[in-house]
mmCIF file of C-alpha atoms in Angstrom:
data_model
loop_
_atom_site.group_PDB
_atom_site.id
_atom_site.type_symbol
_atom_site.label_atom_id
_atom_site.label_comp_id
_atom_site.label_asym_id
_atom_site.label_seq_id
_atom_site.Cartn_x
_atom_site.Cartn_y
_atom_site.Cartn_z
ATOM 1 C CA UNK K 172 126.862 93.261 109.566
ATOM 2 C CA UNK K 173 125.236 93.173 105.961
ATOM 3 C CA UNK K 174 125.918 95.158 103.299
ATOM 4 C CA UNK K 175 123.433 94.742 100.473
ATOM 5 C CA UNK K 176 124.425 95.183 96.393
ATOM 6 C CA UNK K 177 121.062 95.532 95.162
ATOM 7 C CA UNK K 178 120.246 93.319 91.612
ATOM 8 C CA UNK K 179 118.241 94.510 89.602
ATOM 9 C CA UNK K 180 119.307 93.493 86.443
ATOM 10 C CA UNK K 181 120.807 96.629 85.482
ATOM 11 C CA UNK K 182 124.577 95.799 84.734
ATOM 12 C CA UNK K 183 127.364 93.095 85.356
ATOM 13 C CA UNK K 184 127.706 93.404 89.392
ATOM 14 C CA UNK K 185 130.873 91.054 89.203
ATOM 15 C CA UNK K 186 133.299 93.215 89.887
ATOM 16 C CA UNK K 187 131.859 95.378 92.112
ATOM 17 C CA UNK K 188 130.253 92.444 94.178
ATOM 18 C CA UNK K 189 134.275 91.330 94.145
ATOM 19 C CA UNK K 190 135.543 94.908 95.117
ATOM 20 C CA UNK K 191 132.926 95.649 97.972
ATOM 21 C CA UNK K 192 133.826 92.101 99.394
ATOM 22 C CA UNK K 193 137.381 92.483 99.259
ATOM 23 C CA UNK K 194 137.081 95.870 101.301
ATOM 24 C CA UNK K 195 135.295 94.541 103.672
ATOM 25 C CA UNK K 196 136.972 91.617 104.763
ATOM 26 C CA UNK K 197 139.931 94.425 104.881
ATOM 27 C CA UNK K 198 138.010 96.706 107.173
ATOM 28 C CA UNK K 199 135.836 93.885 108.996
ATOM 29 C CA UNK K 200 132.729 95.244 107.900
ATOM 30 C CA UNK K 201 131.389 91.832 107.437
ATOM 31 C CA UNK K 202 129.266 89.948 104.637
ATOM 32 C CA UNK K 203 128.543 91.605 101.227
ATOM 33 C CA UNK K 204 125.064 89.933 99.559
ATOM 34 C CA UNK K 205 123.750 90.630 95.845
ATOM 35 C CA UNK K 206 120.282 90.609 96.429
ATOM 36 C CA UNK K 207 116.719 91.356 94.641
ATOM 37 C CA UNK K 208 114.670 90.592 97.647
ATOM 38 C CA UNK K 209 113.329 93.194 99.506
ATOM 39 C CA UNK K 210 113.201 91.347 102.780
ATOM 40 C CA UNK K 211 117.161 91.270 102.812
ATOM 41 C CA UNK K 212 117.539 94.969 101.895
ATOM 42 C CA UNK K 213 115.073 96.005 104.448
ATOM 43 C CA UNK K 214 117.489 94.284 107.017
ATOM 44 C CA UNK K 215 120.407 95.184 105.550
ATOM 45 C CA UNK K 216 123.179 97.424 107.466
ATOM 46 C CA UNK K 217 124.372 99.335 104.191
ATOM 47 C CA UNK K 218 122.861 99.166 100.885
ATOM 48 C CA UNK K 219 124.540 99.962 97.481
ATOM 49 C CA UNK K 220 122.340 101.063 94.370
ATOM 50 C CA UNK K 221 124.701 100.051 91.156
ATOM 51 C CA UNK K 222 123.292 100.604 87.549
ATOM 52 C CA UNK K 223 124.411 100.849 84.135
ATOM 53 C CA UNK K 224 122.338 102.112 81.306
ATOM 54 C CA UNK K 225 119.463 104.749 80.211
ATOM 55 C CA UNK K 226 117.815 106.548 83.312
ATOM 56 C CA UNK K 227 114.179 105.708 82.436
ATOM 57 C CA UNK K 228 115.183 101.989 81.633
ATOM 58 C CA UNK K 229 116.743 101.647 84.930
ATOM 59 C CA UNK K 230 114.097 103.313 87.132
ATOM 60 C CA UNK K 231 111.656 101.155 85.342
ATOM 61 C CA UNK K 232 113.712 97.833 85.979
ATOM 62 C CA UNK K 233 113.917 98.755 89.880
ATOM 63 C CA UNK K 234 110.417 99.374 89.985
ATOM 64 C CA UNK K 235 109.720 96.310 88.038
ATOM 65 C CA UNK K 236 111.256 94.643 91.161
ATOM 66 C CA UNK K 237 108.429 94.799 93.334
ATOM 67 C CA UNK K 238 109.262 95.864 96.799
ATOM 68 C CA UNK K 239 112.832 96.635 96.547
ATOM 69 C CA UNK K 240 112.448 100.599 96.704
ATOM 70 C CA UNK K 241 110.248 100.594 99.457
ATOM 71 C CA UNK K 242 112.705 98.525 101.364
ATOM 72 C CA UNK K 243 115.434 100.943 100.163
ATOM 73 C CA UNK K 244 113.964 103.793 101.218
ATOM 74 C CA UNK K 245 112.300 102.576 104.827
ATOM 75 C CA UNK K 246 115.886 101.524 105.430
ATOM 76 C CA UNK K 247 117.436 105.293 104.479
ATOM 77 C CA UNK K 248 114.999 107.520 106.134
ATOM 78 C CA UNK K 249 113.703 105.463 109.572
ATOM 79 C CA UNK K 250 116.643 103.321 110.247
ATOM 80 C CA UNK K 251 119.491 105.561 108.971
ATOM 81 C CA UNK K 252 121.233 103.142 107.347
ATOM 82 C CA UNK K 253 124.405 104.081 104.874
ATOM 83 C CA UNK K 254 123.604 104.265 101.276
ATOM 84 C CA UNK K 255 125.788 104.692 98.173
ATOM 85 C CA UNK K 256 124.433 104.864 94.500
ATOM 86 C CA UNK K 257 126.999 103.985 91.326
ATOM 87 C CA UNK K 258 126.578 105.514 88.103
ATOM 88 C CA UNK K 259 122.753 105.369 87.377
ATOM 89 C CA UNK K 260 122.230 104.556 90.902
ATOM 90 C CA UNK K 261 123.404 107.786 92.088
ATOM 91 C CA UNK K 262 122.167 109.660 89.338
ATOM 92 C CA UNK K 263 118.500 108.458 90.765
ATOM 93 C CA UNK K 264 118.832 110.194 93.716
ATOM 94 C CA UNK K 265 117.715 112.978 91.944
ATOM 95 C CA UNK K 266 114.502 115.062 91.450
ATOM 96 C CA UNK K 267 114.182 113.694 87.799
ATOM 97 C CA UNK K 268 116.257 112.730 85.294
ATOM 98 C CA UNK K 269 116.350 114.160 81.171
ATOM 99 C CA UNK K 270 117.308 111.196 79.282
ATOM 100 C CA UNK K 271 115.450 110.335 76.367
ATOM 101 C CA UNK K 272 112.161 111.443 78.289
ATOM 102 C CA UNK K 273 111.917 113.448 81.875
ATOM 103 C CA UNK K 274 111.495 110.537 84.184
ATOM 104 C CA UNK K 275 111.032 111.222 87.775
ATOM 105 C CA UNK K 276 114.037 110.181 89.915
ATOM 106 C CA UNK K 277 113.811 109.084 93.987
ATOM 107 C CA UNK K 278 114.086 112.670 94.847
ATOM 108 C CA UNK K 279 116.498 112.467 97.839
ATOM 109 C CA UNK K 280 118.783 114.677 96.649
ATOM 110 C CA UNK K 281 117.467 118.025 94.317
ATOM 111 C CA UNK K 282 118.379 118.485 91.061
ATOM 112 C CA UNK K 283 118.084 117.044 87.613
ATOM 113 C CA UNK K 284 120.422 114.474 85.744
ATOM 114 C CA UNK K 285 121.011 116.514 82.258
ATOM 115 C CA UNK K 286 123.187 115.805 79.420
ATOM 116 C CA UNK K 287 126.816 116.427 79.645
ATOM 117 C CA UNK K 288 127.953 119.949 76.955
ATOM 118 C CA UNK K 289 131.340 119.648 76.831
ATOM 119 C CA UNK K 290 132.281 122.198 74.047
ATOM 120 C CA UNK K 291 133.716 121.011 70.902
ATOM 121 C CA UNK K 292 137.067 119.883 71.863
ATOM 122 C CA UNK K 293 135.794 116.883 74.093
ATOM 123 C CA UNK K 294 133.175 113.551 73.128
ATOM 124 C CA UNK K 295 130.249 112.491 74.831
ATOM 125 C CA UNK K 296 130.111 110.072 76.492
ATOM 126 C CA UNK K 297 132.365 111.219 78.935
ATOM 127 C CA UNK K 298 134.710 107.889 79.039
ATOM 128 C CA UNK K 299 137.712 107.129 80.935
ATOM 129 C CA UNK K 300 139.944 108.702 83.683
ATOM 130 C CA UNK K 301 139.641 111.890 84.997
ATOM 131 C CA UNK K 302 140.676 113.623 88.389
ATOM 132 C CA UNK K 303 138.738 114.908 90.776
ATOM 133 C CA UNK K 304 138.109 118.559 92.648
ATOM 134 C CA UNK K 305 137.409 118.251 96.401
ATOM 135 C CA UNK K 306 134.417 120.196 96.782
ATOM 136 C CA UNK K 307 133.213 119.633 100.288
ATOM 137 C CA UNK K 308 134.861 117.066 102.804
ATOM 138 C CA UNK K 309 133.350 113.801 103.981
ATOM 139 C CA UNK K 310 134.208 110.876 106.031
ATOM 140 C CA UNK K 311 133.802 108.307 102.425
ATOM 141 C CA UNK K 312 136.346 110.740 100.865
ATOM 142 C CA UNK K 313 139.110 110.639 103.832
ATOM 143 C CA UNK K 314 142.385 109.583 102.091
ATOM 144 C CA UNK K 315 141.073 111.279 99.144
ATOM 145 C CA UNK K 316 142.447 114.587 97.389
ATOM 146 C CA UNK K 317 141.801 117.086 94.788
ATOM 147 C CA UNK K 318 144.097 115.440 91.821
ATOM 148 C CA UNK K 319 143.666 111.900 92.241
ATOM 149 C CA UNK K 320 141.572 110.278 89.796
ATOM 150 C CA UNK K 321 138.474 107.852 88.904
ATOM 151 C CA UNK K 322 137.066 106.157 85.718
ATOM 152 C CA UNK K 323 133.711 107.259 84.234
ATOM 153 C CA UNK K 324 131.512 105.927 81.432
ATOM 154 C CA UNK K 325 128.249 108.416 81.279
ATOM 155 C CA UNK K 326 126.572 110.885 79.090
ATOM 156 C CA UNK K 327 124.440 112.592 81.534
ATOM 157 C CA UNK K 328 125.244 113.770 85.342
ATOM 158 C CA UNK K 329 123.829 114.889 88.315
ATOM 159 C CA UNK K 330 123.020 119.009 88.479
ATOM 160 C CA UNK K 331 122.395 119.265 91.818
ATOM 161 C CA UNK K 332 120.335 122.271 93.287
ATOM 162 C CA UNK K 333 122.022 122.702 96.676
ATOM 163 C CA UNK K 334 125.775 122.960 96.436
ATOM 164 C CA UNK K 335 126.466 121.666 99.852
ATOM 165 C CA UNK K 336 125.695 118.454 98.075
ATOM 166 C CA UNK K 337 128.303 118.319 95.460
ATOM 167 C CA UNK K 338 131.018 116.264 97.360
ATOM 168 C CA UNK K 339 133.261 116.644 94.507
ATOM 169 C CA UNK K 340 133.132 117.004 90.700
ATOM 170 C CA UNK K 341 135.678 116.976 87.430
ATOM 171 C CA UNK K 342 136.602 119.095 84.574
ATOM 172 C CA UNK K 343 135.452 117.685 81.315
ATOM 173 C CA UNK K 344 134.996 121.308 79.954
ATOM 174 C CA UNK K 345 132.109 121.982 81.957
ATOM 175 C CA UNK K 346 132.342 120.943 85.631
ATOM 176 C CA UNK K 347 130.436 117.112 86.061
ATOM 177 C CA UNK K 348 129.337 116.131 89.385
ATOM 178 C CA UNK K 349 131.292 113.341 90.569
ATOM 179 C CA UNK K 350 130.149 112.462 94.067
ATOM 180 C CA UNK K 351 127.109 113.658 95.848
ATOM 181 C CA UNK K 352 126.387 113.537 99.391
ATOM 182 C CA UNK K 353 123.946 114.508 102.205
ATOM 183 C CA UNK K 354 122.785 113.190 105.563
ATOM 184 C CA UNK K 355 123.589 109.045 105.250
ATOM 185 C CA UNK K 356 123.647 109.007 101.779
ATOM 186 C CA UNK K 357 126.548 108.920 98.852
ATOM 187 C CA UNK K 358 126.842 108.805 95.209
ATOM 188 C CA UNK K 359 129.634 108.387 92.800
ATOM 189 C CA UNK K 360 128.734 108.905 89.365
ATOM 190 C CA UNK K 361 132.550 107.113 88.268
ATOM 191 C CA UNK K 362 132.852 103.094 89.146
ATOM 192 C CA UNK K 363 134.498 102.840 92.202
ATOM 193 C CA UNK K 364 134.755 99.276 91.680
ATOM 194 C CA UNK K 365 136.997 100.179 88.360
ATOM 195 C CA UNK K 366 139.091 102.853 90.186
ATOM 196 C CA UNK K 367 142.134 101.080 91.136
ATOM 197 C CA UNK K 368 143.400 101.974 94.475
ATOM 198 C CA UNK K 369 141.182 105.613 94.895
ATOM 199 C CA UNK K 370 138.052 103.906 94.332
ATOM 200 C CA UNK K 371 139.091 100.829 96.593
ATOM 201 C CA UNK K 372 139.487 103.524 99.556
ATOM 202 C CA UNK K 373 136.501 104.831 98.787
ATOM 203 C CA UNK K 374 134.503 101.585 99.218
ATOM 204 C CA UNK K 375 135.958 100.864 102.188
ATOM 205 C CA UNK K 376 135.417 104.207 103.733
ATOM 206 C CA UNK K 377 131.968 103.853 103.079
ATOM 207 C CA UNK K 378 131.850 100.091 104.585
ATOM 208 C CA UNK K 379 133.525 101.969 107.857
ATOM 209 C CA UNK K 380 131.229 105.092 107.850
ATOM 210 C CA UNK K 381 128.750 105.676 110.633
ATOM 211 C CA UNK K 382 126.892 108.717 109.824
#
């Protein structure tokens, strides 16, 4: 079993190449590859979409890796494979994205990535801990509760249009999409790989999950 960590030059993958291999030598989920190369993620048994940065400079980066989405998405929709997006890579699961310009996103999940308004007692960007509200259970969240917490870094997050796909979200005085979910995908806009011992569970539920 291969779980691909897709690079596309978008952000240090260190430590969450080093968290995602940890897990899954703990839950025998097998080898964990940082690749660019489409033929590996078109094989691959789970893929994971990091990113760190703008939305349009990161969709333009992927795409600038020729290949790589196609492979993504054959993998997703006609082999079912297990996907999780971090960060930017979850927020491009969505319909289109509002940063800087409206940039289109992969369109797997609906809604639009828009700018955090947190009211004039918080910053943006939204940076640090926070603690999440269980919207909707899911095998990736099992060990997981309202109250436990994650670390974010973002400006923007994920609006989505059908609430069945808000897995969970936090207070940061509006309500910000944490974790989206639907059919065999996942996305967690906070670093897993940064979480401590939450967002270590999380990674391995997702190297365990068979949707």
């Amino acid at each position: 079993m291969v779980t691909a960590l897709i690079d596309y030059e978008s952000g240090n993958l260190h430590s969450a190449e080093k968290a995602f291999q940890r897990m899954a030598r703990e839950v025998g989920a097998g080898d964990v590859i940082v690749t660019s190369d489409p033929h590996l993620v078109a094989s691959a048994d789970r893929i994971v979409l990091p990113g760190d940065g703008a939305f349009p400079a990161c969709k333009q980066a992927l795409f600038d890796h020729r290949g790589i989405y196609e492979a993504m998405e054959r993998a997703v929709f006609e082999r079912g494979v297990p996907f999780m997006g971090i960060c930017i890579g979850m927020q491009m699961l969505a319909t289109r994205g509002h940063e800087y310009s409206e940039t289109d996103g992969f369109d797997w999940i609906g809604g639009d990535v828009v700018h955090i308004e947190p009211g004039p007692d918080k910053k943006v960007p939204h940076m640090g801990w926070n603690d999440l509200v269980i919207d909707n259970p899911h095998p990736v969240l099992d060990g997981i509760g309202t109250g436990d917490h994650a670390y974010f870094v973002h400006s923007y997050h994920f609006r989505v249009a059908d609430p069945a796909h808000r897995l969970a979200y936090c207070d940061y005085g509006e309500e910000i999409t944490a974790i989206v979910g639907r059919d065999n995908m996942v996305g967690t806009q906070f670093h897993p790989e940064k979480s401590q011992a939450n967002g270590l569970k999380i990674i391995a539920n997702f190297l365990d999950w068979r949707p």
